[in-house]
Amino acid sequence: MKFAYYPGCASEGSGIEYHMSMERTAYILGFEIQELEDWNCCGATSGHNTDKLLSVALPARNLAIAERSGLNMVVAPCAACYSRHRYAEHTIQHDPEMRRKVEQVLELDLAGSTETLSILDVLVNKIGTETIAAKVVNPMTTMKAACYYGCLLVRPVEHTGFDDPEDPQTMDQIMKALGADPIDWSHKTECCGAALVTSRPDVGNPMLYRVLKDAKESGAECLVTACPLCMLNLDMRQAAIEKQFGEKLALPVYYITELLALACGDKPSQVGLEKHFVEAGTYLRTIEVRGAEARAAAEKAAQEAAEKARAKAEAAAAAKAAAAAKKAAKAEAASKAESADGQAAPAKEAAAGKPAASADGDQKKIDAFVAAFNKNPDKMAAKLVADEAQAGILVSALDDKKKSKLASLMVKDMELAKKAAAAYVQQELKKQGECQS
Amino acid sequence: MENSVLLSPADNHQKALIRKLEQEAGTSISLCYQCGKCTAGCPAAFAMDFPPRQVIRMLQLGLTDMALNSNSIWICASCETCSSRCPRGVDIASLMDTMRREALKRGKTDKKVAAFNKAFLSNVKNFGRTFEAGLLLRHNLVTGQPFKDMELGLPMLKRGKASPLPHMIKGRQEMKKIFERVDQFGGEQ
Ligand code: SF4
Ligand code: SF4
C-alpha cells in the first residue's frame, strides 16, 4: 500500500519525533509513504481565522500536488493539518463556486479526487490491528495509557467520520494491539487549549490543566497522542502547568507511532524519545519490568491452572477405572450367582429353616440375585414362572423394587418367590389390559 | 401599530450582515432554540464575556456590533465541540470563525491573537512553511513579552526541535501569488 505523505511544519521542528516514528511505523508495517514534493504549510488556525479563501487555497495546493503524483490517499499525521486538508477536500468537492475561486488563485485545475487520512484511520482501517499485533515483540503490558484524541481527529464529524466524536476507540484499539491497557477517561476529546496556550495562556493554560488532571485522576500513567500540537502543549508545557497549578503531574506523553515502533522492537533513539520534555524513557523501563513480572505471573497462573486441570483429569480417569473395576466385579459376582442358581437354590431351600446363614451372607446373596436380574432378566424370570410367555411378562413388570423383593424372597423361600412372581405377572397383565381397553 | 412588539431591532443593514455571516458560515441562526448545549460543552466559555449560546442570541436579535465586539470570538479555540453537539445542527464554530474574520476586517481584534496570526501567515507567505522558533520570538517581541516561553527555546534547540533557520520551499513565488490573488478577491470570503 502506498500513500502520499504530508509531514506538516511541526515535523521539521517541535514534532520531529512524530516524523521519525511515522517513517519507522510505515517501514515496520510494510506500507510506503511518499513525501509530497515541495509541500506548503496548510495555514492552520491562523489561516481560517483570517480568510476563508486562503484557508482552502493553501491545503488545496498540496492536494493538487498529490493529484499530480497519482497518489490519491494522503496521510497527514498532524491532526490540525489533517483537519485543514479534509476541509479543503470537502469544499472542493461540494462547493463549485469556491472551487472555481481556488482554481483561479492556484492557477490550477482540481479534480477533487484525493482522500486525506489520519494516522489512526490508516493504522486501524487500512493496515488493521491484527497486522500490528503480529509485529509486536515488546508488548506494552501493564501500560496505563490515556488515549488523547483532542478535537480535530474526530470533529467536525462530516469531515472526519472514521471514529465516534464523543468516545472514539481507534487509538485505544491500537494500544490494545500493542499489549497496553488504555484507560477510560472523560477528557479524551476535550480541547487542550491549542494555539490559545501560546497566544492567550490565561485561557489556554486552564484548558490544558484540566486535560492533564483528568488523565491523572483517572489512573493514567502516561498520555498518548496523534497530534504534534497536542504534544507541544501536553509535553513541552507540562512543567509550566505543574508550576502554575502547584500540582505534580509527571505524565510522559508519547506519539502513537513512537509506541508502535518501540513495541515492534525499535530502540528509543530511533524514534527520538530523548527529545521529549517530560522524561519518557523511565516509564518505558518500568513497564518492561512490570510487564515481565505480570507475564511471569500470568504464565505461572496458567501453569497452575494446567496443573490443576491435569490433576482433575487424572482423578476423573482413576474414578472411571475404579467404576469399571467395580462393574467387572459385579458382573463376575452375578455370573457366579447365576451358575450357583441351579444347585445353590435347592441347597438354600433345604437350608432355609436353618438359622445358620448370617444376615450378612444373605445380603450378599440377595445382591448377587439382583445383579443377575439386571444382567440376565429372562433367565432369572424363567426360574420363577411356568412358561416363557409368563417370564416375558414378568421381565416387563420388573423394576428395581420388585427385583430386590424377589431376590430376597429367593434367598429366604423359593416358593414364596414364585408366588410373588405370579402375582407380579397377574398385576402386569391387568395393567396391560386396562391400557388396551 | 400601537400593539406591535418589536421582536428584532435589527435594521436592514444588520439583517444583510447577518445573512452574509450565515451564508459564509454555511449555517442558519434561526435554527437555534437556545438550549445552551453549546455553552455547556464549550471548554473556553469560562473566559468569554458572552458564552456561545448568548452570541447566537445576539445575532438572532440583530445585535451584530455587540456580537462582533465580544471577546468570545477571540477566546474560541475552534475545537468544534459546540457544532458537533448542537441538537439543531447550528454550526456555531463556523459562525465564530466567520465573525472573527468579519471583526478583523473592521479592525476589531484581540491584539495577541491577531499578532500571532499575522506572524504565522507572514511565515507561510515568505517561506511556504511556518518557522516555529522565529515565530515564537517574533510573536513575543511584537506583543511586548520577550521572556515568554524562555523555558522552551533553549531546550528545543538543544533537542534538535527548533531549527535556527526557516525551511523554505521552492515554490515561494507561487505562495506570494496565492496571497496576492486572495487579496484581490478582496478578502470577501
Ligand atoms: S446547542 Fe444549538 S440550539 Fe442549543 S443553544 Fe447552542 S446553538 Fe442554540
Ligand atoms: S468551537 Fe469555540 S465556541 Fe465552540 S465549543 Fe469550541 S471553543 Fe467553544
PDB file of N, CA and C in Angstrom, chain A residues 93-160:
ATOM      1  N   GLN A  93     -15.034  19.496  -3.237  1.00  0.00           N
ATOM      2  CA  GLN A  93     -15.998  18.520  -3.744  1.00  0.00           C
ATOM      3  C   GLN A  93     -17.446  19.010  -3.701  1.00  0.00           C
ATOM      4  N   HIS A  94     -17.758  19.895  -2.749  1.00  0.00           N
ATOM      5  CA  HIS A  94     -19.174  20.239  -2.560  1.00  0.00           C
ATOM      6  C   HIS A  94     -19.551  21.692  -2.825  1.00  0.00           C
ATOM      7  N   ASP A  95     -18.568  22.550  -3.041  1.00  0.00           N
ATOM      8  CA  ASP A  95     -18.882  23.970  -3.242  1.00  0.00           C
ATOM      9  C   ASP A  95     -18.253  24.436  -4.562  1.00  0.00           C
ATOM     10  N   PRO A  96     -18.997  24.290  -5.690  1.00  0.00           N
ATOM     11  CA  PRO A  96     -18.429  24.565  -7.011  1.00  0.00           C
ATOM     12  C   PRO A  96     -17.904  25.998  -7.145  1.00  0.00           C
ATOM     13  N   GLU A  97     -18.606  26.939  -6.537  1.00  0.00           N
ATOM     14  CA  GLU A  97     -18.197  28.334  -6.667  1.00  0.00           C
ATOM     15  C   GLU A  97     -16.844  28.564  -5.989  1.00  0.00           C
ATOM     16  N   MET A  98     -16.743  28.021  -4.796  1.00  0.00           N
ATOM     17  CA  MET A  98     -15.498  28.153  -4.035  1.00  0.00           C
ATOM     18  C   MET A  98     -14.361  27.445  -4.776  1.00  0.00           C
ATOM     19  N   ARG A  99     -14.677  26.304  -5.341  1.00  0.00           N
ATOM     20  CA  ARG A  99     -13.675  25.545  -6.074  1.00  0.00           C
ATOM     21  C   ARG A  99     -13.132  26.357  -7.246  1.00  0.00           C
ATOM     22  N   ARG A 100     -14.028  27.038  -7.972  1.00  0.00           N
ATOM     23  CA  ARG A 100     -13.578  27.870  -9.097  1.00  0.00           C
ATOM     24  C   ARG A 100     -12.621  28.953  -8.608  1.00  0.00           C
ATOM     25  N   LYS A 101     -12.974  29.565  -7.499  1.00  0.00           N
ATOM     26  CA  LYS A 101     -12.120  30.629  -6.959  1.00  0.00           C
ATOM     27  C   LYS A 101     -10.746  30.081  -6.579  1.00  0.00           C
ATOM     28  N   VAL A 102     -10.754  28.917  -5.929  1.00  0.00           N
ATOM     29  CA  VAL A 102      -9.486  28.307  -5.511  1.00  0.00           C
ATOM     30  C   VAL A 102      -8.639  27.983  -6.741  1.00  0.00           C
ATOM     31  N   GLU A 103      -9.293  27.475  -7.783  1.00  0.00           N
ATOM     32  CA  GLU A 103      -8.563  27.142  -9.010  1.00  0.00           C
ATOM     33  C   GLU A 103      -7.941  28.397  -9.626  1.00  0.00           C
ATOM     34  N   GLN A 104      -8.680  29.518  -9.523  1.00  0.00           N
ATOM     35  CA  GLN A 104      -8.140  30.781 -10.042  1.00  0.00           C
ATOM     36  C   GLN A 104      -6.942  31.236  -9.220  1.00  0.00           C
ATOM     37  N   VAL A 105      -7.074  31.114  -7.919  1.00  0.00           N
ATOM     38  CA  VAL A 105      -5.983  31.534  -7.031  1.00  0.00           C
ATOM     39  C   VAL A 105      -4.733  30.698  -7.279  1.00  0.00           C
ATOM     40  N   LEU A 106      -4.925  29.396  -7.475  1.00  0.00           N
ATOM     41  CA  LEU A 106      -3.780  28.492  -7.652  1.00  0.00           C
ATOM     42  C   LEU A 106      -3.328  28.415  -9.108  1.00  0.00           C
ATOM     43  N   GLU A 107      -4.159  28.906 -10.021  1.00  0.00           N
ATOM     44  CA  GLU A 107      -3.926  28.743 -11.458  1.00  0.00           C
ATOM     45  C   GLU A 107      -3.747  27.276 -11.809  1.00  0.00           C
ATOM     46  N   LEU A 108      -4.627  26.466 -11.248  1.00  0.00           N
ATOM     47  CA  LEU A 108      -4.568  25.016 -11.435  1.00  0.00           C
ATOM     48  C   LEU A 108      -5.985  24.476 -11.537  1.00  0.00           C
ATOM     49  N   ASP A 109      -6.124  23.323 -12.208  1.00  0.00           N
ATOM     50  CA  ASP A 109      -7.410  22.644 -12.159  1.00  0.00           C
ATOM     51  C   ASP A 109      -7.366  21.600 -11.062  1.00  0.00           C
ATOM     52  N   LEU A 110      -8.476  21.473 -10.337  1.00  0.00           N
ATOM     53  CA  LEU A 110      -8.525  20.491  -9.259  1.00  0.00           C
ATOM     54  C   LEU A 110      -9.524  19.396  -9.608  1.00  0.00           C
ATOM     55  N   ALA A 111      -9.112  18.136  -9.434  1.00  0.00           N
ATOM     56  CA  ALA A 111     -10.019  17.035  -9.736  1.00  0.00           C
ATOM     57  C   ALA A 111     -10.882  16.691  -8.522  1.00  0.00           C
ATOM     58  N   GLY A 112     -10.407  17.059  -7.344  1.00  0.00           N
ATOM     59  CA  GLY A 112     -11.150  16.711  -6.121  1.00  0.00           C
ATOM     60  C   GLY A 112     -11.149  15.221  -5.870  1.00  0.00           C
ATOM     61  N   SER A 113     -10.045  14.558  -6.270  1.00  0.00           N
ATOM     62  CA  SER A 113     -10.016  13.096  -6.192  1.00  0.00           C
ATOM     63  C   SER A 113      -9.257  12.569  -4.973  1.00  0.00           C
ATOM     64  N   THR A 114      -8.719  13.460  -4.159  1.00  0.00           N
ATOM     65  CA  THR A 114      -7.883  12.970  -3.046  1.00  0.00           C
ATOM     66  C   THR A 114      -8.718  12.620  -1.821  1.00  0.00           C
ATOM     67  N   GLU A 115      -8.106  11.814  -0.965  1.00  0.00           N
ATOM     68  CA  GLU A 115      -8.709  11.498   0.324  1.00  0.00           C
ATOM     69  C   GLU A 115      -7.608  11.591   1.372  1.00  0.00           C
ATOM     70  N   THR A 116      -7.693  12.624   2.203  1.00  0.00           N
ATOM     71  CA  THR A 116      -6.695  12.775   3.260  1.00  0.00           C
ATOM     72  C   THR A 116      -7.093  11.908   4.450  1.00  0.00           C
ATOM     73  N   LEU A 117      -6.115  11.178   4.979  1.00  0.00           N
ATOM     74  CA  LEU A 117      -6.395  10.231   6.058  1.00  0.00           C
ATOM     75  C   LEU A 117      -5.576  10.573   7.296  1.00  0.00           C
ATOM     76  N   SER A 118      -6.167  10.334   8.453  1.00  0.00           N
ATOM     77  CA  SER A 118      -5.406  10.493   9.691  1.00  0.00           C
ATOM     78  C   SER A 118      -4.618   9.204   9.922  1.00  0.00           C
ATOM     79  N   ILE A 119      -3.596   9.303  10.751  1.00  0.00           N
ATOM     80  CA  ILE A 119      -2.779   8.125  11.018  1.00  0.00           C
ATOM     81  C   ILE A 119      -3.599   7.021  11.696  1.00  0.00           C
ATOM     82  N   LEU A 120      -4.574   7.414  12.534  1.00  0.00           N
ATOM     83  CA  LEU A 120      -5.395   6.406  13.231  1.00  0.00           C
ATOM     84  C   LEU A 120      -6.237   5.636  12.222  1.00  0.00           C
ATOM     85  N   ASP A 121      -6.808   6.365  11.267  1.00  0.00           N
ATOM     86  CA  ASP A 121      -7.621   5.750  10.213  1.00  0.00           C
ATOM     87  C   ASP A 121      -6.762   4.764   9.407  1.00  0.00           C
ATOM     88  N   VAL A 122      -5.555   5.201   9.042  1.00  0.00           N
ATOM     89  CA  VAL A 122      -4.650   4.343   8.271  1.00  0.00           C
ATOM     90  C   VAL A 122      -4.334   3.074   9.060  1.00  0.00           C
ATOM     91  N   LEU A 123      -3.936   3.234  10.331  1.00  0.00           N
ATOM     92  CA  LEU A 123      -3.489   2.079  11.110  1.00  0.00           C
ATOM     93  C   LEU A 123      -4.617   1.083  11.364  1.00  0.00           C
ATOM     94  N   VAL A 124      -5.813   1.588  11.689  1.00  0.00           N
ATOM     95  CA  VAL A 124      -6.899   0.675  12.043  1.00  0.00           C
ATOM     96  C   VAL A 124      -7.645   0.171  10.807  1.00  0.00           C
ATOM     97  N   ASN A 125      -7.920   1.069   9.861  1.00  0.00           N
ATOM     98  CA  ASN A 125      -8.795   0.669   8.751  1.00  0.00           C
ATOM     99  C   ASN A 125      -8.074   0.266   7.469  1.00  0.00           C
ATOM    100  N   LYS A 126      -6.819   0.707   7.280  1.00  0.00           N
ATOM    101  CA  LYS A 126      -6.100   0.318   6.060  1.00  0.00           C
ATOM    102  C   LYS A 126      -5.111  -0.816   6.361  1.00  0.00           C
ATOM    103  N   ILE A 127      -4.465  -0.751   7.515  1.00  0.00           N
ATOM    104  CA  ILE A 127      -3.474  -1.781   7.857  1.00  0.00           C
ATOM    105  C   ILE A 127      -4.116  -2.875   8.716  1.00  0.00           C
ATOM    106  N   GLY A 128      -4.807  -2.488   9.774  1.00  0.00           N
ATOM    107  CA  GLY A 128      -5.502  -3.472  10.622  1.00  0.00           C
ATOM    108  C   GLY A 128      -4.744  -3.791  11.895  1.00  0.00           C
ATOM    109  N   THR A 129      -5.484  -3.892  13.002  1.00  0.00           N
ATOM    110  CA  THR A 129      -4.827  -4.113  14.295  1.00  0.00           C
ATOM    111  C   THR A 129      -4.213  -5.518  14.402  1.00  0.00           C
ATOM    112  N   GLU A 130      -4.740  -6.493  13.635  1.00  0.00           N
ATOM    113  CA  GLU A 130      -4.148  -7.847  13.705  1.00  0.00           C
ATOM    114  C   GLU A 130      -2.736  -7.795  13.127  1.00  0.00           C
ATOM    115  N   THR A 131      -2.589  -7.067  12.016  1.00  0.00           N
ATOM    116  CA  THR A 131      -1.270  -6.944  11.391  1.00  0.00           C
ATOM    117  C   THR A 131      -0.300  -6.294  12.375  1.00  0.00           C
ATOM    118  N   ILE A 132      -0.786  -5.263  13.082  1.00  0.00           N
ATOM    119  CA  ILE A 132       0.068  -4.587  14.057  1.00  0.00           C
ATOM    120  C   ILE A 132       0.443  -5.556  15.171  1.00  0.00           C
ATOM    121  N   ALA A 133      -0.577  -6.228  15.731  1.00  0.00           N
ATOM    122  CA  ALA A 133      -0.337  -7.144  16.850  1.00  0.00           C
ATOM    123  C   ALA A 133       0.683  -8.220  16.469  1.00  0.00           C
ATOM    124  N   ALA A 134       0.639  -8.653  15.211  1.00  0.00           N
ATOM    125  CA  ALA A 134       1.541  -9.713  14.767  1.00  0.00           C
ATOM    126  C   ALA A 134       2.995  -9.264  14.744  1.00  0.00           C
ATOM    127  N   LYS A 135       3.225  -7.939  14.699  1.00  0.00           N
ATOM    128  CA  LYS A 135       4.599  -7.427  14.629  1.00  0.00           C
ATOM    129  C   LYS A 135       5.173  -7.092  16.009  1.00  0.00           C
ATOM    130  N   VAL A 136       4.344  -7.166  17.033  1.00  0.00           N
ATOM    131  CA  VAL A 136       4.776  -6.734  18.367  1.00  0.00           C
ATOM    132  C   VAL A 136       5.742  -7.754  18.978  1.00  0.00           C
ATOM    133  N   VAL A 137       6.918  -7.252  19.395  1.00  0.00           N
ATOM    134  CA  VAL A 137       7.871  -8.136  20.076  1.00  0.00           C
ATOM    135  C   VAL A 137       8.103  -7.696  21.528  1.00  0.00           C
ATOM    136  N   ASN A 138       7.872  -6.426  21.814  1.00  0.00           N
ATOM    137  CA  ASN A 138       7.974  -5.923  23.191  1.00  0.00           C
ATOM    138  C   ASN A 138       6.614  -5.388  23.614  1.00  0.00           C
ATOM    139  N   PRO A 139       5.688  -6.260  23.984  1.00  0.00           N
ATOM    140  CA  PRO A 139       4.349  -5.770  24.309  1.00  0.00           C
ATOM    141  C   PRO A 139       4.374  -4.787  25.484  1.00  0.00           C
ATOM    142  N   MET A 140       3.493  -3.798  25.409  1.00  0.00           N
ATOM    143  CA  MET A 140       3.436  -2.743  26.430  1.00  0.00           C
ATOM    144  C   MET A 140       2.542  -3.189  27.592  1.00  0.00           C
ATOM    145  N   THR A 141       2.716  -4.439  28.012  1.00  0.00           N
ATOM    146  CA  THR A 141       1.878  -4.986  29.078  1.00  0.00           C
ATOM    147  C   THR A 141       1.947  -4.102  30.326  1.00  0.00           C
ATOM    148  N   THR A 142       0.796  -3.871  30.930  1.00  0.00           N
ATOM    149  CA  THR A 142       0.604  -3.080  32.163  1.00  0.00           C
ATOM    150  C   THR A 142       0.741  -1.570  31.938  1.00  0.00           C
ATOM    151  N   MET A 143       0.921  -1.120  30.687  1.00  0.00           N
ATOM    152  CA  MET A 143       0.981   0.327  30.455  1.00  0.00           C
ATOM    153  C   MET A 143      -0.417   0.918  30.602  1.00  0.00           C
ATOM    154  N   LYS A 144      -0.549   1.855  31.548  1.00  0.00           N
ATOM    155  CA  LYS A 144      -1.847   2.508  31.764  1.00  0.00           C
ATOM    156  C   LYS A 144      -1.858   3.826  31.005  1.00  0.00           C
ATOM    157  N   ALA A 145      -2.455   3.793  29.827  1.00  0.00           N
ATOM    158  CA  ALA A 145      -2.350   4.932  28.922  1.00  0.00           C
ATOM    159  C   ALA A 145      -3.696   5.624  28.730  1.00  0.00           C
ATOM    160  N   ALA A 146      -3.662   6.962  28.793  1.00  0.00           N
ATOM    161  CA  ALA A 146      -4.851   7.751  28.434  1.00  0.00           C
ATOM    162  C   ALA A 146      -4.710   8.132  26.967  1.00  0.00           C
ATOM    163  N   CYS A 147      -5.551   7.558  26.118  1.00  0.00           N
ATOM    164  CA  CYS A 147      -5.508   7.891  24.686  1.00  0.00           C
ATOM    165  C   CYS A 147      -6.171   9.247  24.508  1.00  0.00           C
ATOM    166  N   TYR A 148      -5.400  10.224  24.046  1.00  0.00           N
ATOM    167  CA  TYR A 148      -5.915  11.582  23.891  1.00  0.00           C
ATOM    168  C   TYR A 148      -6.115  11.889  22.411  1.00  0.00           C
ATOM    169  N   TYR A 149      -7.376  12.045  22.009  1.00  0.00           N
ATOM    170  CA  TYR A 149      -7.690  12.312  20.601  1.00  0.00           C
ATOM    171  C   TYR A 149      -7.765  13.807  20.308  1.00  0.00           C
ATOM    172  N   GLY A 150      -8.120  14.587  21.332  1.00  0.00           N
ATOM    173  CA  GLY A 150      -8.266  16.020  21.114  1.00  0.00           C
ATOM    174  C   GLY A 150      -9.442  16.318  20.201  1.00  0.00           C
ATOM    175  N   CYS A 151      -9.371  17.482  19.542  1.00  0.00           N
ATOM    176  CA  CYS A 151     -10.533  17.967  18.790  1.00  0.00           C
ATOM    177  C   CYS A 151     -10.604  17.449  17.360  1.00  0.00           C
ATOM    178  N   LEU A 152      -9.535  17.711  16.609  1.00  0.00           N
ATOM    179  CA  LEU A 152      -9.683  17.729  15.156  1.00  0.00           C
ATOM    180  C   LEU A 152      -9.596  16.367  14.486  1.00  0.00           C
ATOM    181  N   LEU A 153      -9.247  15.314  15.252  1.00  0.00           N
ATOM    182  CA  LEU A 153      -9.268  13.976  14.659  1.00  0.00           C
ATOM    183  C   LEU A 153     -10.693  13.462  14.563  1.00  0.00           C
ATOM    184  N   VAL A 154     -11.564  13.962  15.422  1.00  0.00           N
ATOM    185  CA  VAL A 154     -12.927  13.425  15.462  1.00  0.00           C
ATOM    186  C   VAL A 154     -14.002  14.464  15.148  1.00  0.00           C
ATOM    187  N   ARG A 155     -13.621  15.741  15.051  1.00  0.00           N
ATOM    188  CA  ARG A 155     -14.595  16.805  14.762  1.00  0.00           C
ATOM    189  C   ARG A 155     -14.059  17.710  13.661  1.00  0.00           C
ATOM    190  N   PRO A 156     -14.927  18.353  12.864  1.00  0.00           N
ATOM    191  CA  PRO A 156     -16.367  18.076  12.766  1.00  0.00           C
ATOM    192  C   PRO A 156     -16.622  16.730  12.086  1.00  0.00           C
ATOM    193  N   VAL A 157     -17.686  16.089  12.505  1.00  0.00           N
ATOM    194  CA  VAL A 157     -17.942  14.707  12.081  1.00  0.00           C
ATOM    195  C   VAL A 157     -18.019  14.576  10.557  1.00  0.00           C
ATOM    196  N   GLU A 158     -18.608  15.583   9.900  1.00  0.00           N
ATOM    197  CA  GLU A 158     -18.780  15.437   8.443  1.00  0.00           C
ATOM    198  C   GLU A 158     -17.451  15.486   7.686  1.00  0.00           C
ATOM    199  N   HIS A 159     -16.380  15.965   8.347  1.00  0.00           N
ATOM    200  CA  HIS A 159     -15.076  15.970   7.684  1.00  0.00           C
ATOM    201  C   HIS A 159     -14.186  14.823   8.151  1.00  0.00           C
ATOM    202  N   THR A 160     -14.509  14.219   9.290  1.00  0.00           N
ATOM    203  CA  THR A 160     -13.652  13.153   9.816  1.00  0.00           C
ATOM    204  C   THR A 160     -14.388  11.825   9.637  1.00  0.00           C
TER     205      THR A 160
END
